[in-house]
mmCIF file with all atom_site columns, C-alpha atoms in Angstrom:
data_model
loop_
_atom_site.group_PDB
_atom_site.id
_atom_site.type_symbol
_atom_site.label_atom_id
_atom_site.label_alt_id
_atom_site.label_comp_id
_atom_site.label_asym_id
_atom_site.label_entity_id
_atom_site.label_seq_id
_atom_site.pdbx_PDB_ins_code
_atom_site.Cartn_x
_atom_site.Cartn_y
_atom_site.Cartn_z
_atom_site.occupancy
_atom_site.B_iso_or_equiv
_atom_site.pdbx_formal_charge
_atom_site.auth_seq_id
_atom_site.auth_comp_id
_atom_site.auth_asym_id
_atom_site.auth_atom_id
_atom_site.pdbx_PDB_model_num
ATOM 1   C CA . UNK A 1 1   ? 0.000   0.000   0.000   1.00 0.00 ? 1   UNK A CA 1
ATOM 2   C CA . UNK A 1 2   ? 1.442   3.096   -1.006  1.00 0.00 ? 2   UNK A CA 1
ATOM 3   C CA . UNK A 1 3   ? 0.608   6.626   0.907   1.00 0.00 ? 3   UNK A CA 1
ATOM 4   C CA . UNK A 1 4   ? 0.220   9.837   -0.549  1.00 0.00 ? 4   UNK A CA 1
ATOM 5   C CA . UNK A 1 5   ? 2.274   11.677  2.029   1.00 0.00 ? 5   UNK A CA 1
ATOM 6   C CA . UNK A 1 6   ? 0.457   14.349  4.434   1.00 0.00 ? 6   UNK A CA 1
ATOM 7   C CA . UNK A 1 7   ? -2.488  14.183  2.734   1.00 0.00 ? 7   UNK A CA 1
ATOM 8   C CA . UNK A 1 8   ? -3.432  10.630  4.638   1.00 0.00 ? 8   UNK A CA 1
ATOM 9   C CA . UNK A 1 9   ? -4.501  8.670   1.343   1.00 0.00 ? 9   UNK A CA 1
ATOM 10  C CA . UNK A 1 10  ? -3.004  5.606   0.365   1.00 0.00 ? 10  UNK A CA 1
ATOM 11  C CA . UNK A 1 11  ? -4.383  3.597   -2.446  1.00 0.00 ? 11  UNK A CA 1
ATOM 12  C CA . UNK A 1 12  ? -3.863  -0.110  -3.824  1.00 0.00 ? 12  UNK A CA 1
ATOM 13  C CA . UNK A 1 13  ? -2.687  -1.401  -6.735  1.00 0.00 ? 13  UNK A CA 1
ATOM 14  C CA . UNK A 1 14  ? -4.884  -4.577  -8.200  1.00 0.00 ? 14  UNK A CA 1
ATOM 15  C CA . UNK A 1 15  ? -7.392  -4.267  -4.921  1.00 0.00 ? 15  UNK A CA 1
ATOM 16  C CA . UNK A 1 16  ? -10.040 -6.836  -4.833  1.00 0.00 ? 16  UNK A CA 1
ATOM 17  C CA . UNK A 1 17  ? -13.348 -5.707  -4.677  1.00 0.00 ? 17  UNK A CA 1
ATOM 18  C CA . UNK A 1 18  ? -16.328 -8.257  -4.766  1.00 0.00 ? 18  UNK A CA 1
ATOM 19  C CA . UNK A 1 19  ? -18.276 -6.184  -6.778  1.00 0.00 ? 19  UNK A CA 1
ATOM 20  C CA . UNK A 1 20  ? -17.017 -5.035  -9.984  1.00 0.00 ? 20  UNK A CA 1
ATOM 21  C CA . UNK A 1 21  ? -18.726 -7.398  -12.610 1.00 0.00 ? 21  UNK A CA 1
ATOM 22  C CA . UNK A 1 22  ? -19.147 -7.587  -15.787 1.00 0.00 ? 22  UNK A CA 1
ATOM 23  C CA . UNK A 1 23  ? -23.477 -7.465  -16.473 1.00 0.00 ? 23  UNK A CA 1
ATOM 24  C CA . UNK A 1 24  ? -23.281 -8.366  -20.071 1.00 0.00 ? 24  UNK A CA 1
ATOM 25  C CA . UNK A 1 25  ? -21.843 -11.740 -19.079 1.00 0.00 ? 25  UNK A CA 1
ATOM 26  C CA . UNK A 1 26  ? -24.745 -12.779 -16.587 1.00 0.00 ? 26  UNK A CA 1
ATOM 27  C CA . UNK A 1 27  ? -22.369 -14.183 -13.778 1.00 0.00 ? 27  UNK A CA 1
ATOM 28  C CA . UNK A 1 28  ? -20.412 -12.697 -11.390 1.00 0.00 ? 28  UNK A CA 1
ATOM 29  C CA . UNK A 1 29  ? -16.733 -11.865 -13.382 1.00 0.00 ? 29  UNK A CA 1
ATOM 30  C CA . UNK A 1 30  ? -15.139 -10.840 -10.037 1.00 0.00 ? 30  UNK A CA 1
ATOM 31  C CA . UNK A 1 31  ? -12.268 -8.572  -10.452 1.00 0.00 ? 31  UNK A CA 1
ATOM 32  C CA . UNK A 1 32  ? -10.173 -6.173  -8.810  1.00 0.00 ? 32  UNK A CA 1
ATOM 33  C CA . UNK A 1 33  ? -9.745  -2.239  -9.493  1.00 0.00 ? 33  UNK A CA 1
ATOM 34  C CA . UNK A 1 34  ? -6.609  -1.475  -11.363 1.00 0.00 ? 34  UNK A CA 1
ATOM 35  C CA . UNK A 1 35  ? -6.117  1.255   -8.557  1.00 0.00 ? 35  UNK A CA 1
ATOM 36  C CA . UNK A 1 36  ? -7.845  1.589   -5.280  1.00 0.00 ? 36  UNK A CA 1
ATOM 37  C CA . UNK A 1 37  ? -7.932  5.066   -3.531  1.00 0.00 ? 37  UNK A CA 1
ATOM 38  C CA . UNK A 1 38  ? -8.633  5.059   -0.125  1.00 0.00 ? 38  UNK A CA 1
ATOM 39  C CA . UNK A 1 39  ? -10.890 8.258   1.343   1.00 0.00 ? 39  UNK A CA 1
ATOM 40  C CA . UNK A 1 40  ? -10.836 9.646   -2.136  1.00 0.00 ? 40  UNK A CA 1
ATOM 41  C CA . UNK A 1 41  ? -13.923 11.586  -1.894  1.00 0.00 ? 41  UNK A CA 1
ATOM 42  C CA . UNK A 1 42  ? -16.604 12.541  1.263   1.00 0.00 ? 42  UNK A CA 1
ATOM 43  C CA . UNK A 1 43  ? -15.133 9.263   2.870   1.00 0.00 ? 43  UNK A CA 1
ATOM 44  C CA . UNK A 1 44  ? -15.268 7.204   0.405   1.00 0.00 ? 44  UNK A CA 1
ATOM 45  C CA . UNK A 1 45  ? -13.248 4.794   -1.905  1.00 0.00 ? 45  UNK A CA 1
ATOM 46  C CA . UNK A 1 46  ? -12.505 5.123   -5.352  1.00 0.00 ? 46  UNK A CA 1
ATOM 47  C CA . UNK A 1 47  ? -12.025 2.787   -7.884  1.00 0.00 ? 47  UNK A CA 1
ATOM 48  C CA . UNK A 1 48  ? -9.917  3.655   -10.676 1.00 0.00 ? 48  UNK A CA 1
ATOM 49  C CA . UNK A 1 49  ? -10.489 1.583   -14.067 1.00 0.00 ? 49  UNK A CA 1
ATOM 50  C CA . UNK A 1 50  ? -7.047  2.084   -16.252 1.00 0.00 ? 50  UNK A CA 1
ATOM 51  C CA . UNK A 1 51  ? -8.232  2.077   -20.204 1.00 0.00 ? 51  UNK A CA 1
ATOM 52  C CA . UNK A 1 52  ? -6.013  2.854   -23.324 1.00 0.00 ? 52  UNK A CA 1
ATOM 53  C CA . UNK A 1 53  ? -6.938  3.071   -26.694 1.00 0.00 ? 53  UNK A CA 1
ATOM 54  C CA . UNK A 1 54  ? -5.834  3.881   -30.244 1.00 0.00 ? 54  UNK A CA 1
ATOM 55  C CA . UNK A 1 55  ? -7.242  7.348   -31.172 1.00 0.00 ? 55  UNK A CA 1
ATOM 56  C CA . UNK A 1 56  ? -7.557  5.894   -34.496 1.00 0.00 ? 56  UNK A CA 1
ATOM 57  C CA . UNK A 1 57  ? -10.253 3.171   -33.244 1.00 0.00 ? 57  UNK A CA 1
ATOM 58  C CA . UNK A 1 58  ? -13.399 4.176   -35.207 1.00 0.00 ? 58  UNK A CA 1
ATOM 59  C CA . UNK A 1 59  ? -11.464 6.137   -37.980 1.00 0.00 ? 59  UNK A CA 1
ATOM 60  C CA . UNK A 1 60  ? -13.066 4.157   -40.908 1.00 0.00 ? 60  UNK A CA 1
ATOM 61  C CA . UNK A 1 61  ? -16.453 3.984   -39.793 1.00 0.00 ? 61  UNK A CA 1
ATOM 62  C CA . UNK A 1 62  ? -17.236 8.102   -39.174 1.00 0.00 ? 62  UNK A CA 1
ATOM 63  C CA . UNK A 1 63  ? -13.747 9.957   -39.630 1.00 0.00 ? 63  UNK A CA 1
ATOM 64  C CA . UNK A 1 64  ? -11.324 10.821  -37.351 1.00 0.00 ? 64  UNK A CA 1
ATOM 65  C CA . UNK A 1 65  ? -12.447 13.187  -34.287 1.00 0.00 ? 65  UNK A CA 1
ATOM 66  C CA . UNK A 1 66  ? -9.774  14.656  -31.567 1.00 0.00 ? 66  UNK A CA 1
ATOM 67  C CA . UNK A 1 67  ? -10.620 12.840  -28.170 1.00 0.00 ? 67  UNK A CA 1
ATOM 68  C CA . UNK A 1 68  ? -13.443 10.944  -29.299 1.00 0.00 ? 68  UNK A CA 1
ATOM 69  C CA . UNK A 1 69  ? -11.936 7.334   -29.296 1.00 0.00 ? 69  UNK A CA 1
ATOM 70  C CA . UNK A 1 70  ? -11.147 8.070   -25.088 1.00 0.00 ? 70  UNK A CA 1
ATOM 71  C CA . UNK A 1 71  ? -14.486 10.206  -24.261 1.00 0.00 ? 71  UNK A CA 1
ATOM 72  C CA . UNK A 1 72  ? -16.223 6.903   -25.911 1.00 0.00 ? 72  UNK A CA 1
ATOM 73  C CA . UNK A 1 73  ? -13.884 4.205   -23.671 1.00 0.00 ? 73  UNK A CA 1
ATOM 74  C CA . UNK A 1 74  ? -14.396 6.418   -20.829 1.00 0.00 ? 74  UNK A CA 1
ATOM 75  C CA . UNK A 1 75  ? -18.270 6.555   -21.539 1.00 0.00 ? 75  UNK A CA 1
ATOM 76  C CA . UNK A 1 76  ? -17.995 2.696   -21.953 1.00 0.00 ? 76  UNK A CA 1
ATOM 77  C CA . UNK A 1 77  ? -16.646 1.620   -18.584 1.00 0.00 ? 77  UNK A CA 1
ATOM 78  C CA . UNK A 1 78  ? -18.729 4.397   -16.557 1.00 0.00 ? 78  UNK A CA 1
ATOM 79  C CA . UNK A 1 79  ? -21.923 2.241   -18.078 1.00 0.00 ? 79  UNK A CA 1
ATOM 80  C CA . UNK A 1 80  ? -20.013 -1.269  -17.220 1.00 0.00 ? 80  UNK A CA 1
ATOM 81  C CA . UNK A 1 81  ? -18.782 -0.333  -13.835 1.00 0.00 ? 81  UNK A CA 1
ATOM 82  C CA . UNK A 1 82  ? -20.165 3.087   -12.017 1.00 0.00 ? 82  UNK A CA 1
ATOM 83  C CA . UNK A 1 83  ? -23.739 1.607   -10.808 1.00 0.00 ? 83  UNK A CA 1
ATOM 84  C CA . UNK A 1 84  ? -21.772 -1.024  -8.850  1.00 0.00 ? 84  UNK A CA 1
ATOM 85  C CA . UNK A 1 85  ? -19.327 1.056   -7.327  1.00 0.00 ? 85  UNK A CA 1
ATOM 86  C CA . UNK A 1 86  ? -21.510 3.977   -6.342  1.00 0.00 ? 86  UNK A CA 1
ATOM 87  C CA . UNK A 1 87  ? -24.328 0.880   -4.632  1.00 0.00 ? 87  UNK A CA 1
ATOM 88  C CA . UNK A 1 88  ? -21.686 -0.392  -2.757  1.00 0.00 ? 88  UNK A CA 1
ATOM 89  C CA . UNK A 1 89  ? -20.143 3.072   -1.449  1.00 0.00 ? 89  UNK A CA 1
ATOM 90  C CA . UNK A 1 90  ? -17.520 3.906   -3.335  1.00 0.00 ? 90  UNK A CA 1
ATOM 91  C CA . UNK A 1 91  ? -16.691 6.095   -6.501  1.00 0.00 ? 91  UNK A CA 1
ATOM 92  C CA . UNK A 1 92  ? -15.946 5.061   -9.681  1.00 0.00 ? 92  UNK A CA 1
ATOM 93  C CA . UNK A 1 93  ? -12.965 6.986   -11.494 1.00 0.00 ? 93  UNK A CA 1
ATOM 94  C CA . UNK A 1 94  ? -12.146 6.180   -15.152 1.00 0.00 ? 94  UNK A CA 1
ATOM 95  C CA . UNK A 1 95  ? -8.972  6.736   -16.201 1.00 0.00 ? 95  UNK A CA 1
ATOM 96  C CA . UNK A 1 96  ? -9.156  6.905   -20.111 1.00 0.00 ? 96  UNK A CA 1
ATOM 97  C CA . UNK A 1 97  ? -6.141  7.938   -22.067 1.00 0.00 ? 97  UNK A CA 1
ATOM 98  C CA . UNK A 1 98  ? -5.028  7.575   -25.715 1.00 0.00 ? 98  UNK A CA 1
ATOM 99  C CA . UNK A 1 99  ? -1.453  6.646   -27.131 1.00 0.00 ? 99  UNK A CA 1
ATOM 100 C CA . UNK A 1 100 ? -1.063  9.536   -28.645 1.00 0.00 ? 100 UNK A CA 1
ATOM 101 C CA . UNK A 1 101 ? -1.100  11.038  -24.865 1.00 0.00 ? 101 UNK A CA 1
ATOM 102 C CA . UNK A 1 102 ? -5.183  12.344  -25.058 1.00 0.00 ? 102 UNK A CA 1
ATOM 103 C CA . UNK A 1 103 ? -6.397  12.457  -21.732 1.00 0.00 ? 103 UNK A CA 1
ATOM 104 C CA . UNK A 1 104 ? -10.376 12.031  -20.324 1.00 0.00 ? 104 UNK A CA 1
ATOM 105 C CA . UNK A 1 105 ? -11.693 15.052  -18.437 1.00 0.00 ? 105 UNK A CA 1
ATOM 106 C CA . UNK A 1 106 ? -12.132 12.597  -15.361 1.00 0.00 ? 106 UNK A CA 1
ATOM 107 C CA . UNK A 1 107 ? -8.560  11.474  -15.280 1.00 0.00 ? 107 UNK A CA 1
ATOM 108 C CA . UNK A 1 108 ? -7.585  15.167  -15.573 1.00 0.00 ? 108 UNK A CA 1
ATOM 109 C CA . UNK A 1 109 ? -9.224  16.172  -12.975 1.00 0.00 ? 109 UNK A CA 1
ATOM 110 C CA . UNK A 1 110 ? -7.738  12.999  -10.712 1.00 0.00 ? 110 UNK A CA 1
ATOM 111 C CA . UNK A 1 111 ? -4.428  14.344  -11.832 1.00 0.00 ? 111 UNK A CA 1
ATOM 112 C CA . UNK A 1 112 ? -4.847  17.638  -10.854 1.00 0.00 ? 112 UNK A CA 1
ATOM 113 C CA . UNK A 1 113 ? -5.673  16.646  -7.398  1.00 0.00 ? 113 UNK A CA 1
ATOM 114 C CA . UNK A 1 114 ? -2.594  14.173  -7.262  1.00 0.00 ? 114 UNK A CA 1
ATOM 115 C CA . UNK A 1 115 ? -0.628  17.043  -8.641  1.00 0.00 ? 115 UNK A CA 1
ATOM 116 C CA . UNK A 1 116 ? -2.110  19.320  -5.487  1.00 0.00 ? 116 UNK A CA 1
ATOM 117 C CA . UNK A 1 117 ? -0.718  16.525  -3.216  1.00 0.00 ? 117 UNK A CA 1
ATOM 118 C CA . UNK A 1 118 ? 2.515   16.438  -4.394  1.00 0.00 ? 118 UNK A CA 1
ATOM 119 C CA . UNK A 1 119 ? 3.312   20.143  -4.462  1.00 0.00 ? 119 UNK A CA 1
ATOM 120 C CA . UNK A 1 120 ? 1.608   20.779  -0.821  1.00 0.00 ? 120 UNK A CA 1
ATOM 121 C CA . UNK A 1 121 ? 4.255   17.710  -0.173  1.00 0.00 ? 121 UNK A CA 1
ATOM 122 C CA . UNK A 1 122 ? 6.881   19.483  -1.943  1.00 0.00 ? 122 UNK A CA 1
ATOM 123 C CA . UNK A 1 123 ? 9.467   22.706  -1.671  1.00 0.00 ? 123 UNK A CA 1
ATOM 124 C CA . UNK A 1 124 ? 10.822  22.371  -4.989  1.00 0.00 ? 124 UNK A CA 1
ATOM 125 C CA . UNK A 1 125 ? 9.916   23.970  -8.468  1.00 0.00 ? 125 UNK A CA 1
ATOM 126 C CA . UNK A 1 126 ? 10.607  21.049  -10.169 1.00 0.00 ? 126 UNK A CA 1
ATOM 127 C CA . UNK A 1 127 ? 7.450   18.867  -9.374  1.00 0.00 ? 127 UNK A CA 1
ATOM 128 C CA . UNK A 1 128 ? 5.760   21.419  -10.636 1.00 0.00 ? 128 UNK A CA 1
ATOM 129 C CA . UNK A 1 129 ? 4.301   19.173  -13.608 1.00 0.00 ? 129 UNK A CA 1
ATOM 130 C CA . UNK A 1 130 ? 5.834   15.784  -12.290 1.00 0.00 ? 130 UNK A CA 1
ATOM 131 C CA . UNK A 1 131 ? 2.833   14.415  -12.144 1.00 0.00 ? 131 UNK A CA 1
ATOM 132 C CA . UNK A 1 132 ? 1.381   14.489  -15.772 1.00 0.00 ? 132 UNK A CA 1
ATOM 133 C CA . UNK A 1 133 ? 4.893   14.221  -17.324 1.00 0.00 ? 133 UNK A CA 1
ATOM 134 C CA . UNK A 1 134 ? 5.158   11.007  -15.535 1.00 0.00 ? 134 UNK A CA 1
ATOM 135 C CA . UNK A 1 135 ? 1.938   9.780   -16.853 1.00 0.00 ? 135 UNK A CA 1
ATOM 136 C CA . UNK A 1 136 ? 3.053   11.052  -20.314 1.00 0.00 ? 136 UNK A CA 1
ATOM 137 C CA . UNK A 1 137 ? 6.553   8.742   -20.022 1.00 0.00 ? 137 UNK A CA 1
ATOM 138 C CA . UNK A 1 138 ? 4.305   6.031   -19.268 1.00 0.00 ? 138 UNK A CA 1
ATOM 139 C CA . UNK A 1 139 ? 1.738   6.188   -22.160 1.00 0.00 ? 139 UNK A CA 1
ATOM 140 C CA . UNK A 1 140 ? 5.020   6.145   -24.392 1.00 0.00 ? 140 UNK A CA 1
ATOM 141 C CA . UNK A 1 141 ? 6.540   3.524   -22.790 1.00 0.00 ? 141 UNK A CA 1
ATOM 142 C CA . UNK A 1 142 ? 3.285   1.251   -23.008 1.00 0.00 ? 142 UNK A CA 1
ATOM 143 C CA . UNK A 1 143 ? 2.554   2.313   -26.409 1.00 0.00 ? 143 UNK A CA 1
ATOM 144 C CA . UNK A 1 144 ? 6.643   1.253   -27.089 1.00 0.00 ? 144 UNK A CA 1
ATOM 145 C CA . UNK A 1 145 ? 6.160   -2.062  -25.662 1.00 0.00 ? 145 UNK A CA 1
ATOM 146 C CA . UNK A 1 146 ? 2.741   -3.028  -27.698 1.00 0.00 ? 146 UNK A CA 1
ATOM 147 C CA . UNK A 1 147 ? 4.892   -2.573  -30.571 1.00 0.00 ? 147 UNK A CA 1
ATOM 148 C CA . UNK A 1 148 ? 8.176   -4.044  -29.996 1.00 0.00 ? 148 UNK A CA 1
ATOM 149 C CA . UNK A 1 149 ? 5.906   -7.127  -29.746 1.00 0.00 ? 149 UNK A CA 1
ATOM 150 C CA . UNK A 1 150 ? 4.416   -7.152  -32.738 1.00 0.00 ? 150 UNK A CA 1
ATOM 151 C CA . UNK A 1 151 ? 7.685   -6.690  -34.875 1.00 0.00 ? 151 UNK A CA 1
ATOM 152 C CA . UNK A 1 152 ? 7.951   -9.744  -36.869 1.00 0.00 ? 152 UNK A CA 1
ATOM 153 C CA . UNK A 1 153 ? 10.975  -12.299 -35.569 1.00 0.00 ? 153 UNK A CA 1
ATOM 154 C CA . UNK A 1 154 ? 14.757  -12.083 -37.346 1.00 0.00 ? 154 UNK A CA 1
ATOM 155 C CA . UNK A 1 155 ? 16.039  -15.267 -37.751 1.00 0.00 ? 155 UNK A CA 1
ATOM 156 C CA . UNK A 1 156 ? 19.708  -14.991 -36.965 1.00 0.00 ? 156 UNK A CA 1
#
């Protein structure tokens, strides 16, 4: 469990919680949040869903639109997810990005506020925009790794 310094939350990576399923299946899919933030908001927990996706996904069926591939993943797991979080006390918090780096008003917002944290936690200028260039790194390095995998094998 990792703390966020003064600030008193900590949150969990890979938490289980018995009540994230998946409706369209018709059994219980038990699974855990991707990130689990403890006190987020009035008290209670938040769940954070992690989602990435190509901004190109859609391009051939109605053109390409800037942000609409994440506002539609982010719209998709708030429908899958949000009634079960919010019926069993806690809040649901999608964080949908792009690889290009395109970020969903929601996880904006949840950066902002870890961004608050770390400079009330912090003398220095330099953290200044830690926070979202971290996140940025870490898009890149994901989208890097998706494709080093799909390079086709050299036979030496």
């Amino acid at each position: 469990m990792k703390t966020s310094g003064r600030a008193g939350n900590s949150a969990k990576k890979e938490a289980p919680v018995n009540f994230l399923t998946d409706p369209l299946e018709g059994r219980s899919t038990l699974r855990p949040a991707d990130i689990l933030v403890f006190g987020w908001e009035g008290g209670k927990h938040a769940c954070v869903d992690l989602t990435g996706v190509s901004p190109l996904v859609g391009l051939k069926d109605k053109g390409f639109v800037v942000g609409q591939a994440v506002l539609k993943a982010e719209a998709s797991k708030v429908a899958k997810h949000e009634k079960a979080c919010l019926e069993n006390q806690h809040v649901f918090v999608p964080f949908a990005f792009d690889t290009f780096g395109g970020l969903a008003p929601d996880v904006v917002r949840l950066l902002n506020r870890v961004q608050k944290v770390v400079n009330s936690n912090s003398s220095s200028l330099k953290v200044s925009n830690l926070v979202f260039s971290r996140i940025g790194f870490s898009i890149q390095k994901g989208v890097v790794a998706q494709l080093v995998t799909r390079l086709p094998a050299i036979a030496l």
